[in-house]
Each structure stands twice: as C-alpha cells, then as structure tokens.
Coordinates of C-alpha atoms in Angstrom, one line a residue:
X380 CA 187.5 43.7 113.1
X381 CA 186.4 47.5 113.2
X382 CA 186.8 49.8 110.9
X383 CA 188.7 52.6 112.8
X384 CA 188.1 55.0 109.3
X385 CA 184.5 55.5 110.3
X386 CA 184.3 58.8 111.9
X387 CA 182.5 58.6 115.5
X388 CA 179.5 59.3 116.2
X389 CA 180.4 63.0 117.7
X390 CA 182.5 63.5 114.2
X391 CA 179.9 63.3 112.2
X392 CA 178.8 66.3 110.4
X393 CA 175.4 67.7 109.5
X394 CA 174.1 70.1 106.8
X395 CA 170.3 70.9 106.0
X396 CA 169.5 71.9 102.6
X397 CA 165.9 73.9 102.7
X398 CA 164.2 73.9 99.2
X399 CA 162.8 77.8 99.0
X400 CA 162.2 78.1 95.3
X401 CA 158.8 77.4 94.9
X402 CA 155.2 80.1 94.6
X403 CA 153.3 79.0 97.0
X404 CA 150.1 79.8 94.9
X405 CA 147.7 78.8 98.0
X406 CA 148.6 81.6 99.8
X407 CA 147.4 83.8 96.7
X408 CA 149.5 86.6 94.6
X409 CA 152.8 88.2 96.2
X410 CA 156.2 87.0 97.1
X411 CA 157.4 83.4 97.0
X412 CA 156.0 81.4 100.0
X413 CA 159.5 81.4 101.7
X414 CA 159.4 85.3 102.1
X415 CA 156.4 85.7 102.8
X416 CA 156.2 87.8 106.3
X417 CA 155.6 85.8 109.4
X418 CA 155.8 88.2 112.5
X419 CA 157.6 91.1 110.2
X420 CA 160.5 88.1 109.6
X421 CA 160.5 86.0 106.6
X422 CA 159.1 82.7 106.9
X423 CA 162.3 81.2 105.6
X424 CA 164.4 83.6 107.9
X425 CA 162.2 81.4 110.7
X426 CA 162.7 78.2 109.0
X427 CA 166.7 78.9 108.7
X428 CA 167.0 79.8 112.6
X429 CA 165.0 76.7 113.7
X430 CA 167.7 74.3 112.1
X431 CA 170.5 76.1 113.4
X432 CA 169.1 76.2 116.8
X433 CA 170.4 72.7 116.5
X434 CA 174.0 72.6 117.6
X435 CA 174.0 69.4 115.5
X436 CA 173.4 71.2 112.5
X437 CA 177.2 73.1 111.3
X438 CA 175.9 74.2 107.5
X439 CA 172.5 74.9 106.5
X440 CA 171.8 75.5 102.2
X441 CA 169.2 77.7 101.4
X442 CA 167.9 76.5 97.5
X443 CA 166.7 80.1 96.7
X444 CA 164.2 80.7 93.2
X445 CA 166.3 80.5 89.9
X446 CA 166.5 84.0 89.8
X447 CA 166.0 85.2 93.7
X448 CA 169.6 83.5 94.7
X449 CA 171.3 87.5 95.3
X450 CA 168.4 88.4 96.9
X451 CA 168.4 85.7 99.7
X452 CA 171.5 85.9 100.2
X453 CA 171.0 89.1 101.2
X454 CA 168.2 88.5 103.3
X455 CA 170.7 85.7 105.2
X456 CA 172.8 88.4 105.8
X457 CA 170.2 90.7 107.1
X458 CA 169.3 88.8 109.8
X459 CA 171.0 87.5 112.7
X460 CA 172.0 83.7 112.7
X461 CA 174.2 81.9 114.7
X462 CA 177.6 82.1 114.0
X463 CA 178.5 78.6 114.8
X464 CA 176.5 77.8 111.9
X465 CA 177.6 78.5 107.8
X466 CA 175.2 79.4 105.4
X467 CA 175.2 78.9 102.0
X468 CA 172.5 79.9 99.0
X469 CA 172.1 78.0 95.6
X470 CA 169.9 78.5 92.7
X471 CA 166.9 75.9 92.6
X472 CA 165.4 74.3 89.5
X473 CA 161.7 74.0 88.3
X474 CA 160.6 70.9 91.3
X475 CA 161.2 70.0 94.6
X476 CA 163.2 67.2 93.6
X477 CA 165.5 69.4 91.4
X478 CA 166.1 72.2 94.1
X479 CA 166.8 69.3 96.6
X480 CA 169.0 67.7 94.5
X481 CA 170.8 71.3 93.5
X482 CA 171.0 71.4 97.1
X483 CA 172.5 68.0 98.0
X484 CA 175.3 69.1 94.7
X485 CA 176.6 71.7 96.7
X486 CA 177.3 70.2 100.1
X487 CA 181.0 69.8 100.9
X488 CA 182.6 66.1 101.3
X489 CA 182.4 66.2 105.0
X490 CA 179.0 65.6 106.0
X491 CA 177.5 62.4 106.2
X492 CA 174.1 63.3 107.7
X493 CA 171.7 65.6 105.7
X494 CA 168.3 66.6 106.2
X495 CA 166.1 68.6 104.2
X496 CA 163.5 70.8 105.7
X497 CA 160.1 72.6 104.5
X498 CA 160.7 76.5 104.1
X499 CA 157.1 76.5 105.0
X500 CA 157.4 74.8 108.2
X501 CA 159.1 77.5 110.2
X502 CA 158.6 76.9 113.9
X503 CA 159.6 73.3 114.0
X504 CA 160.9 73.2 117.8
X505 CA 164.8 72.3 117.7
X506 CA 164.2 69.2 120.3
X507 CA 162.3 67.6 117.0
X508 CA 165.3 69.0 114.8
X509 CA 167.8 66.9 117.4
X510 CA 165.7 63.6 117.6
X511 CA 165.3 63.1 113.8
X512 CA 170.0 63.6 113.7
X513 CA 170.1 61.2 116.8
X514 CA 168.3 58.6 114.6
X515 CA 170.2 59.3 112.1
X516 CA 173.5 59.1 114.2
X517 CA 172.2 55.4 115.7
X518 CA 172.6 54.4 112.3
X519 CA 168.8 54.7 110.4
X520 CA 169.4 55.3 106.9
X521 CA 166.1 57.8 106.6
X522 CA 163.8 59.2 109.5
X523 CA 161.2 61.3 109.3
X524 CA 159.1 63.4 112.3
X525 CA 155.3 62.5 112.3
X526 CA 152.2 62.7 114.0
X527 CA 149.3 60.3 114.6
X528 CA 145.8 61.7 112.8
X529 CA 143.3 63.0 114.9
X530 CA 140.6 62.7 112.2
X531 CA 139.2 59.8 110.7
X532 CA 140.4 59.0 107.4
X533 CA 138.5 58.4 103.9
X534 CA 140.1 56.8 101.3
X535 CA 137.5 57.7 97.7
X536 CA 137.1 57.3 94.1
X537 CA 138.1 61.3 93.1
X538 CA 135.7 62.8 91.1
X539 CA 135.9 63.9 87.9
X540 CA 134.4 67.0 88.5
X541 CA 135.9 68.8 91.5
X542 CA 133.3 69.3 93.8
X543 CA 131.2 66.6 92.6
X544 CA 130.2 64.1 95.5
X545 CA 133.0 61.2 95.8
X546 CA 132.2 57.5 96.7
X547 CA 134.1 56.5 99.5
X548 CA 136.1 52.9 98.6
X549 CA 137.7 52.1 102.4
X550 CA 138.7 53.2 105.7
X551 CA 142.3 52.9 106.5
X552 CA 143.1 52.2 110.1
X553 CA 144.2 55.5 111.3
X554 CA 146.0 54.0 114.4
X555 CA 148.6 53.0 111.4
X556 CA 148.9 56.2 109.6
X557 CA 150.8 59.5 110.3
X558 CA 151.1 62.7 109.2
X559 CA 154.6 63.3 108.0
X560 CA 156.4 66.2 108.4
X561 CA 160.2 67.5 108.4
X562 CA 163.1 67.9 108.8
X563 CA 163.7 64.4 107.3
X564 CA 167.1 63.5 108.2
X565 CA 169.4 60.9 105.6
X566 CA 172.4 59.6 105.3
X567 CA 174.2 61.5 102.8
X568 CA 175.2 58.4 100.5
X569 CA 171.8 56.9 100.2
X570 CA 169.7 59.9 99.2
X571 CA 172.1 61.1 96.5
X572 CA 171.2 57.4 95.6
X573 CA 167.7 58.2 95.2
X574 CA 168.0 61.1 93.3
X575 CA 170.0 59.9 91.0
X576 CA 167.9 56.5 90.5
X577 CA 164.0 57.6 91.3
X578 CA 162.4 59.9 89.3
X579 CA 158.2 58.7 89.7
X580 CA 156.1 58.9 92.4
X581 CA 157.9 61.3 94.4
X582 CA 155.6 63.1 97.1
X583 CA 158.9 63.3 99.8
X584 CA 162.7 62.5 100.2
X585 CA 161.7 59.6 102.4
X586 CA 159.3 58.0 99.9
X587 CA 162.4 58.5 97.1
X588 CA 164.2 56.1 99.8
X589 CA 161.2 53.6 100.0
X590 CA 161.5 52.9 96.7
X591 CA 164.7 52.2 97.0
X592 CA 163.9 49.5 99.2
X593 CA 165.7 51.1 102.2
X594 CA 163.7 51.2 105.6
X595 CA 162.3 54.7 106.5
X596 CA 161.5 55.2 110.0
X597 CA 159.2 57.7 112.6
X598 CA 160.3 59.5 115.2
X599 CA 157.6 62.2 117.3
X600 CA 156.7 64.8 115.3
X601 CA 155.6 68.2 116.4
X602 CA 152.4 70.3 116.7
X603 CA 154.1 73.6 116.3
X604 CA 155.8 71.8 113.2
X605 CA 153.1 72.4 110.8
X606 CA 152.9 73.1 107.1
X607 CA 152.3 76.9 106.9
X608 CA 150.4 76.9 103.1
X609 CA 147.0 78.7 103.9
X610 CA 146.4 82.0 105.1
X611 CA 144.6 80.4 108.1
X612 CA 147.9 79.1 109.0
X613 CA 149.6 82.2 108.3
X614 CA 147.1 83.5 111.8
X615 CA 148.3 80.0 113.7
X616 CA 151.8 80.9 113.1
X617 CA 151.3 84.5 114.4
X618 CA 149.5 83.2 117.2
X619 CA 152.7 80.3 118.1
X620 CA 155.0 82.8 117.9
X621 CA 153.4 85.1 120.7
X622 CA 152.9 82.7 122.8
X623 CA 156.4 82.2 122.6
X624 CA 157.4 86.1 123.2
X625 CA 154.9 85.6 126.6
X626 CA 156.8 82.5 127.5
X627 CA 160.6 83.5 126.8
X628 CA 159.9 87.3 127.5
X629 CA 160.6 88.6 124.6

C-alpha cells in the first residue's frame, strides 16, 4: 500500500544553508573569507547566486559572523538575486558545526531536502548544484560532489616539528579516493539527526552522517568547484570568472 502523504518528487522543497561565519586566516588579515572581494563581488555574493541558479533551490540561509548578521543582510540586498528564490540571514556560532546547525534551526517545516554549501567555493557550476538535489530526490539520504585525485597520495607519521622530514607509513590506492567538495545535499530528517547525536570527528556534514551509519554517496564533482582559501586561488577564481565574461559576453 502507498503512502499517498509523501509529497512527490516535484513537491519537494529545497533550502541551502551556507555557513559564512568563519576568518579565513589563510588568506591573511582583512574581512571574513566570505566577503572577501572576488571580481569587485563578494565571494559569498558568488557563492549565494550559484545555488540559486538552481531552480531546485526555493530558500537559501546565509549563517553570517555572530556579530556581521545586519551587515549581510544588507549586502543580500545589495545585490541582485533571483527573485524566485528567498533569502534569509542568521547569526552563526564559534564552529562549522554550530553555524550549520544554527542554520538547519531556522529552516521552515516545508523542506525536506537541504544542502549546505562552502561560502568559499563560489563558482560551483549549477549543473553540479542540480545533480547532488536529483540524488537526493531518488531517494539517497546524503550525496556529496567529488573528484578523483590527480596526484599520488602519501599517507605519513606527522612530525612533531612542522617542517621536520615525515616517514611515509602507506600508499592509499588513489583510484579509491576523491576529493570532496559541496554542495552536499541531505535529507532534512537525517542530518538534524547527526547534529543532534555526533559531536567527534567531524571534518564534513557527510562524515556526521557516516557515523551515523547511514550510506553517503558520490556524484561528479566540479573543477570550477574549488575551495577558494589561498591567495593563489583568489587569482584562479579571477581567472574562471573571465573566462566566463568571454564565453557569455558579458
């Protein structure tokens, strides 16, 4: 017997909650990593407009710095985003985990689907935004975008000294191992779950889910989906996003 309660697939809603409270100390002294300047835009003004590019996504939640919540809100409204899409800006806590959970404590009932996306990954392309919801949709309970490595990987003793030499103790098989990146997309139910039950060991939202015992799968990642947390990649960014001017002629 089916339940006919279950809202259909093209019912179900999606929100994004993008954790934007933290420093960002690699990239040196100034503004939060978020607001930092990518192309005379904030990065998290790019990171905002490449989840609502997907028409998937209906409500995106920006978890600002404790005491920068006014001011990115009014940075939202400073910019032009799509008006299909709602917006809405919380205060984070002192982690990750606590801005994400902040985050996840202010989504309405009505969404089933959430993903939670990198502030510093701002050019994530939306057909990578829309495969990680589909998976979601066919009824995964976490997904995550990835890439193969291209380098070979080390696994070593660390050093106690940083710098020092470091013994190397194996060499994982890199034709099992990806580099993660986001959005990761969950159902709703099962990460509030994890945030409420795994504290240790956290490095993502997916591995919160791992430990839950739930089964996290991989769907393509993206190149133009990278981590933007150096000032080298501050000069890759710049450098994707004129390409894409040439390309859409603008």
């Amino acid at each position: 017997m089916s339940d006919d309660s279950r809202p259909s697939r093209a019912e179900v809603r999606t929100a994004v909650v993008i954790p934007a409270a933290g420093r960002g100390v690699r990239l040196g002294p100034g503004a939060p990593k978020a607001l930092r300047a990518l192309n005379g835009t904030p990065m998290l003004i790019h990171a905002v407009r490449a989840m609502a590019a997907s028409r998937a996504v209906s409500l995106v939640v920006v978890v600002a710095p404790p005491d920068g919540a006014a001011e990115v809100k009014s940075l939202l409204d400073a910019h032009a985003l799509p008006e299909r899409t709602d917006f809405l800006v919380v205060p984070g806590g002192k982690e990750r985990q606590d801005s994400v959970r902040l985050g996840l404590d202010a989504l309405p009932p009505d969404y089933d689907i959430v993903l939670v996306h990198d502030a510093a990954r701002p050019l994530v392309p939306v057909d990578t935004v829309d495969a990680v919801i589909e998976a979601v949709r066919e009824g995964a309970t976490a997904v995550v975008p990835a890439l193969p490595l291209a380098d070979t990987v080390k696994e070593v003793e660390p050093a106690a000294v940083p710098g020092d030499p470091e013994p190397v103790v194996a060499t994982p098989e890199r034709a099992r191992l990806r580099a993660v990146q986001t959005p990761q997309g969950f159902d709703r139910a099962t990460l509030i779950r994890a945030h409420e039950s795994v504290t240790d060991n956290v490095t993502d939202d997916a591995s919160m889910i791992e430990q839950l015992g739930e089964r996290v799968v991989v769907v393509p990642g993206h190149e133009e989906a990278f981590k933007v947390t150096r000032p080298l990649d501050l000069l890759l960014a710049e450098a994707v996003l004129a390409r894409r001017r040439l390309n859409d002629g603008f």
